Coordinates of C-alpha atoms in Angstrom, one line a residue:
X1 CA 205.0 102.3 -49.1
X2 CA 203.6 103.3 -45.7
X3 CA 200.3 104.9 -45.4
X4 CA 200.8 108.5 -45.4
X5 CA 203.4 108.4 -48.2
X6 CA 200.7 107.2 -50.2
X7 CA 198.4 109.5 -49.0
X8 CA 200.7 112.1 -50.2
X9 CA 201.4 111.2 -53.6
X10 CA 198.4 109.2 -54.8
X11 CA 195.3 110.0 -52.5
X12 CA 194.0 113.0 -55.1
X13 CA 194.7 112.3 -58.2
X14 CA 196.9 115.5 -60.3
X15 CA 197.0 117.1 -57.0
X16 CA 200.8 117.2 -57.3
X17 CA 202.9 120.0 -57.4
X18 CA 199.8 122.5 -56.3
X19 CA 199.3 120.2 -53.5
X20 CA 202.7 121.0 -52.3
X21 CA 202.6 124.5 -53.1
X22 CA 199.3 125.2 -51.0
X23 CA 200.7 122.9 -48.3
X24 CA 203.8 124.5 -47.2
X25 CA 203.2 127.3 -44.3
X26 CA 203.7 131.1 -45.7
X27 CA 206.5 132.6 -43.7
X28 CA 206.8 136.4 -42.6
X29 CA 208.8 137.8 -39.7
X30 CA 208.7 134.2 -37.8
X31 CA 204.8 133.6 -38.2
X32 CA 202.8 131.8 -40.7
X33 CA 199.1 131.5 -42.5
X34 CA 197.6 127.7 -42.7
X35 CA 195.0 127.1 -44.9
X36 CA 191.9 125.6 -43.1
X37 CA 189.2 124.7 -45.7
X38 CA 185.6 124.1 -44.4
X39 CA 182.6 122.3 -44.9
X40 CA 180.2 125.5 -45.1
X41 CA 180.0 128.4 -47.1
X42 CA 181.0 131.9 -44.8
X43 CA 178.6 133.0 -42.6
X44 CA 176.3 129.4 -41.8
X45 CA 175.1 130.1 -38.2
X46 CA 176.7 127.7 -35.6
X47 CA 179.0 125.3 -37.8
X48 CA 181.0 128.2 -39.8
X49 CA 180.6 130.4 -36.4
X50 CA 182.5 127.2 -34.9
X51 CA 185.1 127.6 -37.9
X52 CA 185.7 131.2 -37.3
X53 CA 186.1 130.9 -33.0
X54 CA 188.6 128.6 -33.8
X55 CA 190.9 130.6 -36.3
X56 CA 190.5 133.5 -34.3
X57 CA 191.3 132.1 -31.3
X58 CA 194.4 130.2 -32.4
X59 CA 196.1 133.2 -33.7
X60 CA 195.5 135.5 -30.7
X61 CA 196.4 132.9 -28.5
X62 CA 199.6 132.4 -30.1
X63 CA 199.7 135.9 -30.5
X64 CA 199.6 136.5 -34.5
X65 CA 202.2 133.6 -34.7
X66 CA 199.6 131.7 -36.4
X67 CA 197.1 133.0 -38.5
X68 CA 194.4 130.6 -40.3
X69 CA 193.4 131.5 -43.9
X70 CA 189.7 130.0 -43.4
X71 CA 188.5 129.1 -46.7
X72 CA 184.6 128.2 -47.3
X73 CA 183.0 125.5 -49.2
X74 CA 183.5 126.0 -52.9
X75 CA 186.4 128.5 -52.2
X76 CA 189.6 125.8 -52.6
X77 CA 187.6 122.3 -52.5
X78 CA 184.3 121.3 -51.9
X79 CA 182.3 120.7 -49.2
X80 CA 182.6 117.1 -48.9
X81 CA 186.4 117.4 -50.3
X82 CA 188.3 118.7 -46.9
X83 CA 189.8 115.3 -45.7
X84 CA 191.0 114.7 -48.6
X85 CA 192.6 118.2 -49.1
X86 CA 194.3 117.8 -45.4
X87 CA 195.3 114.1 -45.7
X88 CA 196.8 114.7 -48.9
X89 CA 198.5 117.7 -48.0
X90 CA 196.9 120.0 -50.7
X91 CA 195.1 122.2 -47.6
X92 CA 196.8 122.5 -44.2
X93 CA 193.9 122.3 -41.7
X94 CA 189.9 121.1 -42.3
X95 CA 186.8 122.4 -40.0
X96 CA 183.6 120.3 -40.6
X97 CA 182.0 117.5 -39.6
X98 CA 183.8 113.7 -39.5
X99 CA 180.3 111.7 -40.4
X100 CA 180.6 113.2 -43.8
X101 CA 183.8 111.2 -43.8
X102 CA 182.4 107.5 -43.4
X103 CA 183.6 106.4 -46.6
X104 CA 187.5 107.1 -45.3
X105 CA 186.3 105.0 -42.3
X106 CA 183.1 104.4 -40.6
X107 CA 184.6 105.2 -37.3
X108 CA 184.4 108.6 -38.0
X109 CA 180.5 108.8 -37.8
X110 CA 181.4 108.4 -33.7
X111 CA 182.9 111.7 -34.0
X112 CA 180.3 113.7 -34.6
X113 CA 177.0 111.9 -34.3
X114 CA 175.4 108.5 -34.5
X115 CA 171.5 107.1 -34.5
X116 CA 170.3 107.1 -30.9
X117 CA 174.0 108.2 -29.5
X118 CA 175.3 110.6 -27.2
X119 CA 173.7 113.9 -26.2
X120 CA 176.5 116.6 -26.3
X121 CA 177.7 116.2 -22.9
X122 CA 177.6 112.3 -23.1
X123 CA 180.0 112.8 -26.5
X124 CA 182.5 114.8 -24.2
X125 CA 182.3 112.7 -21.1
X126 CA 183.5 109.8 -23.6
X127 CA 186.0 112.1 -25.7
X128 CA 187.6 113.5 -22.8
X129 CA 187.6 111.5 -20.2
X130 CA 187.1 107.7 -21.4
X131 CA 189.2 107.1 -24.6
X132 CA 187.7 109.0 -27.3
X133 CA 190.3 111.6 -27.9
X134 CA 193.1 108.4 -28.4
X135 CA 190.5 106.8 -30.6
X136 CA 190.5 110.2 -32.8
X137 CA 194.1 109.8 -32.8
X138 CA 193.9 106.0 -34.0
X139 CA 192.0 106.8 -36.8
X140 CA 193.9 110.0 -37.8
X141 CA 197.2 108.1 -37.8
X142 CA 195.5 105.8 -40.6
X143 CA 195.2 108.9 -42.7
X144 CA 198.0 110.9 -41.5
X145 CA 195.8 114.1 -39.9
X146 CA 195.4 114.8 -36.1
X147 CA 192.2 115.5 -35.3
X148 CA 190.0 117.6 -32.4
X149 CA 186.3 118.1 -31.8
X150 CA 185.8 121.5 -32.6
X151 CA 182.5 122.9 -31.9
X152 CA 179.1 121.1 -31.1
X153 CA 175.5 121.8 -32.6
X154 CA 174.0 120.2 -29.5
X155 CA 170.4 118.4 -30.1
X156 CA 169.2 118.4 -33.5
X157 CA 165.8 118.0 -34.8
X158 CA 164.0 116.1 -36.7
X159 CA 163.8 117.8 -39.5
X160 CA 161.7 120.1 -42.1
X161 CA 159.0 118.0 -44.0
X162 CA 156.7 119.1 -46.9
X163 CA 154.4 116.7 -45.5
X164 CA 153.3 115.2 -42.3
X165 CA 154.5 112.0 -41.3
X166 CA 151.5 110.1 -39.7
X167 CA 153.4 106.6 -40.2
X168 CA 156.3 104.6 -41.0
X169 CA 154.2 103.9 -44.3
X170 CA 154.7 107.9 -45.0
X171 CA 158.7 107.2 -45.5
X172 CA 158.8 105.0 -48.4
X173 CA 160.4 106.6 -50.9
X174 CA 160.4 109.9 -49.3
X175 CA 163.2 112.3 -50.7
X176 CA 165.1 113.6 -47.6
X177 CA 168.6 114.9 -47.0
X178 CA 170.7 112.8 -44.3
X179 CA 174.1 112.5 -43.8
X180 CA 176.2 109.8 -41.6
X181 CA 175.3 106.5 -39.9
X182 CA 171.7 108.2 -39.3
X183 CA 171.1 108.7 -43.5
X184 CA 172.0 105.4 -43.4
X185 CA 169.3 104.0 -41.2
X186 CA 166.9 106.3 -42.4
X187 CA 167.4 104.5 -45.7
X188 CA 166.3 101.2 -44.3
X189 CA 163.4 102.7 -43.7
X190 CA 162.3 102.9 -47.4
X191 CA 163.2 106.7 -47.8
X192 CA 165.8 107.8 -50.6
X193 CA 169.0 109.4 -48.7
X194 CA 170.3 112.3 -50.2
X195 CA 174.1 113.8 -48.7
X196 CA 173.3 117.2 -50.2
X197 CA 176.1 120.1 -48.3
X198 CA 174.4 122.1 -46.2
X199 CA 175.1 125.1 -48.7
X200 CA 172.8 123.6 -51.1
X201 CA 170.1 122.4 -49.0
X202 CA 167.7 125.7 -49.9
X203 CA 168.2 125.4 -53.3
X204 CA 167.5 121.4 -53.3
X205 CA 164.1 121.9 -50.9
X206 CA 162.8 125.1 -53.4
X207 CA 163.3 123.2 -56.6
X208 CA 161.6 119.7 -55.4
X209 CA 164.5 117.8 -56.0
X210 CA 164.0 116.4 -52.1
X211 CA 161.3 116.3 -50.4
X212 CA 162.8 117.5 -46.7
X213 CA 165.8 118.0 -44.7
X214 CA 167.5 117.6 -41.5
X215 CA 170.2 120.5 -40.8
X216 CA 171.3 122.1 -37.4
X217 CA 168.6 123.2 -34.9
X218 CA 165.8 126.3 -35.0
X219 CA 168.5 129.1 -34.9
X220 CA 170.5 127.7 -37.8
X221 CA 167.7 126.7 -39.8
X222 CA 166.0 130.0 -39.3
X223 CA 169.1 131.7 -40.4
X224 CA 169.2 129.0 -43.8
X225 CA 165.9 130.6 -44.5
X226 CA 164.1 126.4 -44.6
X227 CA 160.9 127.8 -42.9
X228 CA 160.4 129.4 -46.3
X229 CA 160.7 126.3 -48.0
X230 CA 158.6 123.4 -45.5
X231 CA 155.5 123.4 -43.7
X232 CA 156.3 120.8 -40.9
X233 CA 159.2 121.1 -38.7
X234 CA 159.5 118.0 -36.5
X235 CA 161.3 119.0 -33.7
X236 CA 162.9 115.8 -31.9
X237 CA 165.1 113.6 -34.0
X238 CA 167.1 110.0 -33.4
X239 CA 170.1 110.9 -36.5
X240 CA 172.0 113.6 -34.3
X241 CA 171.6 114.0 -29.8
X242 CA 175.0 116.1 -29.6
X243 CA 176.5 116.6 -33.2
X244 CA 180.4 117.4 -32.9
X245 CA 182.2 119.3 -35.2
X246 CA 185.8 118.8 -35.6
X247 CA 189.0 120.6 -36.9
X248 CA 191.8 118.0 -38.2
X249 CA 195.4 119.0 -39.0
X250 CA 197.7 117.6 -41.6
X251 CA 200.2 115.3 -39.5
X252 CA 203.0 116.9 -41.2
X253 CA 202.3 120.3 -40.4
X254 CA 201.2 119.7 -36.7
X255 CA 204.3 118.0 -36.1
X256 CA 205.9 120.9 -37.8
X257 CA 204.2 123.1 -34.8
X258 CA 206.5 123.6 -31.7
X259 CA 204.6 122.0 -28.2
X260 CA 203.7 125.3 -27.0
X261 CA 201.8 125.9 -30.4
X262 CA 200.3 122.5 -30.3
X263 CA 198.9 122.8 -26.9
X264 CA 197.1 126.2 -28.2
X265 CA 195.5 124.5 -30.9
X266 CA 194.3 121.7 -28.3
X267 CA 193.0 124.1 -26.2
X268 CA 191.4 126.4 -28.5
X269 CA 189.3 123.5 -30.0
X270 CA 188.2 122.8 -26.4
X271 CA 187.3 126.2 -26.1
X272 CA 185.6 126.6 -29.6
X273 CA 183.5 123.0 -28.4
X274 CA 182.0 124.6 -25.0
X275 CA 181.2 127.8 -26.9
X276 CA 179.8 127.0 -29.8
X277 CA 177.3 124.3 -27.7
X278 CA 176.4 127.9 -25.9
X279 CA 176.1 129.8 -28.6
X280 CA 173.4 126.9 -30.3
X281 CA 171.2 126.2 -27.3
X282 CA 171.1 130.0 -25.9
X283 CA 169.6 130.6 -29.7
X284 CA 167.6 128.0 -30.2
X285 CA 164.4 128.5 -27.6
X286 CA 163.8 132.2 -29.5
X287 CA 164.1 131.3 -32.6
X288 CA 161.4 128.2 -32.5
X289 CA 159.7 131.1 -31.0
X290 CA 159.9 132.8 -34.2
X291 CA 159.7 130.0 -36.0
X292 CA 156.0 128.7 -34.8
X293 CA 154.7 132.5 -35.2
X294 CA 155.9 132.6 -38.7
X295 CA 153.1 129.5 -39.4
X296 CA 155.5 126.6 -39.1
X297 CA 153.6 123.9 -37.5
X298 CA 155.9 121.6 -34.9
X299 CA 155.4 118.1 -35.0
X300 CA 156.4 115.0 -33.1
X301 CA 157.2 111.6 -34.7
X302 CA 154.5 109.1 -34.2
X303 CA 155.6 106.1 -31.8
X304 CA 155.4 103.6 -35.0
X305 CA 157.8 106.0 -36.8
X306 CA 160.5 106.3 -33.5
X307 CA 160.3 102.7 -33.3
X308 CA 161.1 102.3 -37.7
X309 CA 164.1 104.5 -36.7
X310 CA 165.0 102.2 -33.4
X311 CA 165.3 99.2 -36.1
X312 CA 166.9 100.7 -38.7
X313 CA 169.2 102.2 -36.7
X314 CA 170.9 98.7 -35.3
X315 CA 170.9 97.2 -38.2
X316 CA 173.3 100.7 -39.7
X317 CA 175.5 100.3 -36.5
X318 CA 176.1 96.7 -36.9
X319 CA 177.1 96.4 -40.3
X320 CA 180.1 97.8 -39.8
X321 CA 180.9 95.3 -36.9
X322 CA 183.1 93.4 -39.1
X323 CA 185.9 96.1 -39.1
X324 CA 188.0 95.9 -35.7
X325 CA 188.8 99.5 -35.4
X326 CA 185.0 100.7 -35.9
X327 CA 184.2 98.1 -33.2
X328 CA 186.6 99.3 -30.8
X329 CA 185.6 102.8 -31.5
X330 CA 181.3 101.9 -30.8
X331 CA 182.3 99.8 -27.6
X332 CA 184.1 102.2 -26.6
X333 CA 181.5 104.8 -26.7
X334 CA 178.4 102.7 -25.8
X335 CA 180.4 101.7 -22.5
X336 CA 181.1 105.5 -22.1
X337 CA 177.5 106.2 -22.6
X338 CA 175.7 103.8 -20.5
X339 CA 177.9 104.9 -17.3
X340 CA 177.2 108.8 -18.0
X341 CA 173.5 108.0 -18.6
X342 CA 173.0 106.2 -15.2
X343 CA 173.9 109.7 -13.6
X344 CA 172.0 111.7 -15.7
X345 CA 168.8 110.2 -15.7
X346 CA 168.2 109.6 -12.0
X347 CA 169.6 113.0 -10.8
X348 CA 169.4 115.5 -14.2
X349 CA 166.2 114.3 -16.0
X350 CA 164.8 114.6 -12.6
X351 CA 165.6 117.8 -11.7
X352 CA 164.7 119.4 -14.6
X353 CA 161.0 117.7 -14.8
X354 CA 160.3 119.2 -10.9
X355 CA 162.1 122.2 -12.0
X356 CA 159.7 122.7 -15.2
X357 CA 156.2 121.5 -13.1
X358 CA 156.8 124.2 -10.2
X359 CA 158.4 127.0 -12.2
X360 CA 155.6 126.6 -14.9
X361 CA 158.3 126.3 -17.7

């Protein structure tokens, strides 16, 4: 039995005939819904923004032919559930993040983030233009989806604390919401990793059962209300420099698609990517603003603490090593982001330090 065959018939267990039932397109005069279940409940500034760009987009650019029946966290499956629902064929389409994915395949964590990775642009240069796109593909074949990066959260910080972190001492045993490769190295450090859905973050920070949480960036946080919650807001992290989202497609059902409709669905991801990075950053500088009048106090890891997360951080890449495809997949993008970096720093990073000194930014 091949892969996907199994995927079909044994991947959730009692799935069966509902699977089948929820899988197959709804038909009216020619056009039909897909069901695309997310990782977010509705409304979750910049990742279920992403999700809605994209549905909206696809059916006006194929001009109602298809129309996406978004469906939120909780709503069909769970947050964490969406591969499984595509792959299986009990949803037709996911938005969310691949990281949350790495026990499918670790390669995924490339995807969206990875300790001390890619910046956002860095991520795109490698996607687009230096085999990441074919690598998506690799890995989706395994699991029989088609996959696109779908939106992008840009830098994300730090994190919300309930307490300042003065050392690497200060993360033993500390409480603190990480997902991905980057949870995973910030649990070599000594802190307990918790993969809590981002629709449940509030409610985990109020009631103490963590101790502090990493999520999007100032405007998303803001929105998630976690300034009501944490004192300390540390605004530079090492987990996320240019978090993708992605949208993934059961293979069936994209096949299913004529090439006109496929192309649309390529290029409204595209689109949904450069839009949604616009949509973060233009946010973001107001609402620290608001942030740091509101009384939360920004903070900057310690150099002990950057250098904790440097250590942990190879040791979570390189565990992995041992599975070809994953290796393939962080060569690929380490060669892809040493060649954009070179460019960057000396002509960018420059610029925008001489830029900052005269304008008095």
């Amino acid at each position: 039995m091949d892969r996907r065959s199994f995927i079909r018939t044994g991947a959730i267990g009692g799935a069966g005939a509902a699977a089948s039932a929820l899988a197959a397109p709804a038909y009216a005069q020619g056009n039909r819904t897909l069901t695309m279940v997310t990782s977010v409940p509705d409304g979750f500034a910049v990742f279920d923004d992403a999700a809605v760009y994209l549905a909206n987009a696809i059916t006006e650019m194929t001009d109602g032919q298809i129309t996406i029946d978004k469906r939120p966290a909780g709503s069909l499956v769970g947050a964490f559930e969406v591969f499984d629902a595509v792959s299986s064929g009990q949803a037709d389409m996911y938005h969310s993040a691949d990281y949350y994915f790495i026990n499918q395949h670790p390669g995924y964590a490339y995807f969206t983030a990875v300790p001390f990775g890619g910046t956002a642009q860095e991520v795109m240069n490698w996607y687009m233009h230096d085999g990441g796109r074919d690598l998506h593909d690799e890995l989706g074949q395994i699991f029989g989806i088609k996959s696109f990066l779908a939106g992008n959260t840009g830098m994300q910080p730090g994190g919300w604390f309930n307490k300042e972190i003065n050392s690497a001492e200060d993360l033993q045993g500390l409480k603190f919401r990480m997902p991905g490769l980057g949870g995973q190295a910030l649990g070599l450090t000594g802190a307990s990793v918790q993969n809590v859905p981002g629709g449940e973050i509030y409610q985990a920070l109020s009631s103490g059962a963590i101790d502090g949480a990493e999520w999007i960036g100032p405007f998303a946080d803001e929105r998630l209300g976690l300034q009501e919650v944490c004192e300390f807001y540390y605004t530079s992290g090492f987990h996320e420099p240019g978090s993708a989202l992605s949208a993934a497609m059961n293979l069936d059902v994209w096949e299913s698609l004529t090439p006109a409709q496929q192309a649309i669905v390529e290029q409204a991801s595209v689109a949904t990517h450069s839009w949604n990075l616009a949509q973060s950053y233009a946010n973001n500088g107001a609402a620290l603003d608001r942030l740091q009048q509101g009384g939360t106090k920004l903070m900057t890891f310690p150099d002990d603490v950057w250098e904790a997360f440097g250590t942990a951080s190879s040791q979570a890449l390189d565990d992995y090593m041992d599975d070809e495809l994953y290796a393939q997949i962080r060569e690929s993008f380490e060669a892809s982001m040493r060649k954009s970096s070179r460019w960057q720093t000396v002509a960018e990073d420059a610029y925008r330090q001489q830029r900052d000194r005269i304008l008095g930014m």
